[in-house]
Coordinates of C-alpha atoms in Angstrom, one line a residue:
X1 CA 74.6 107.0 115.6
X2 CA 72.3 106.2 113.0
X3 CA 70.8 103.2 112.2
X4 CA 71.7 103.6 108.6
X5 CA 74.9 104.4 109.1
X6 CA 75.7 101.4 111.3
X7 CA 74.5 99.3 108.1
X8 CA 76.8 100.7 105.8
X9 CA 79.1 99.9 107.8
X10 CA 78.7 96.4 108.9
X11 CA 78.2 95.6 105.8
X12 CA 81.6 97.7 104.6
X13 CA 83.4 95.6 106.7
X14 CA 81.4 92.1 105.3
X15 CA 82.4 93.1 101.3
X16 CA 86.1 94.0 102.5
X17 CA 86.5 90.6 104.3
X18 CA 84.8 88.5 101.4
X19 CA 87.3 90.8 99.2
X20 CA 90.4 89.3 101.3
X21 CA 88.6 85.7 101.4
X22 CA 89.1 85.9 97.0
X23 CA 92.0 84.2 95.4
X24 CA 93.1 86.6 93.7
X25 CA 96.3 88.8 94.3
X26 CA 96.9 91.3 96.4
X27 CA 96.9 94.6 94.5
X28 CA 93.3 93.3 93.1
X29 CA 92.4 93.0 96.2
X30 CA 93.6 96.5 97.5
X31 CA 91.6 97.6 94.3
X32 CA 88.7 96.4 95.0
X33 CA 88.1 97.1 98.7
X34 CA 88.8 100.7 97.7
X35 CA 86.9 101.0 95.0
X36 CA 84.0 99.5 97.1
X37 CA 84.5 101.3 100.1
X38 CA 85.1 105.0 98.1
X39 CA 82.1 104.6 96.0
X40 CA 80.0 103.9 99.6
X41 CA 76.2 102.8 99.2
X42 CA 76.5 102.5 95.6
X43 CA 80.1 100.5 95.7
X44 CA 78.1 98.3 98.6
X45 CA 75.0 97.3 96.2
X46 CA 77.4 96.5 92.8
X47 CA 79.6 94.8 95.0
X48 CA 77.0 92.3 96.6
X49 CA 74.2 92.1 93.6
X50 CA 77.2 91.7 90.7
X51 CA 81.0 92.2 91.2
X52 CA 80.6 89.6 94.2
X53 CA 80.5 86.6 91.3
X54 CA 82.1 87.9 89.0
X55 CA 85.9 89.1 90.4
X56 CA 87.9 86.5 90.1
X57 CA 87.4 86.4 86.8
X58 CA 87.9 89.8 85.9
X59 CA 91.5 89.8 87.8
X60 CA 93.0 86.8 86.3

């Protein structure tokens, strides 16, 4: 395996959990993992340099 590939993964994993660790609902959750996890790399660096702040408030 690659070591990039083991990255994107670990850190995959790490935005999901944080995702589920947000108190917010459910279906904003289910939302945002897959919208992080489909967009890959580029889901992965919005998620942790931006969206990471900001989603609670956005799914209020």
């Amino acid at each position: 395996m690659s070591i990039i590939y083991i990255i994107g993964l670990v850190l995959s994993v790490l935005a999901v959990l944080d995702i589920c660790k947000k108190p917010i609902s459910v279906g904003a959750k289910v939302i945002s993992s897959v919208v992080v996890l489909l967009l890959s790399w580029i889901g992965l660096a919005i998620y942790f340099l931006y969206a990471k702040n900001h989603l609670t408030e956005w799914f209020k």
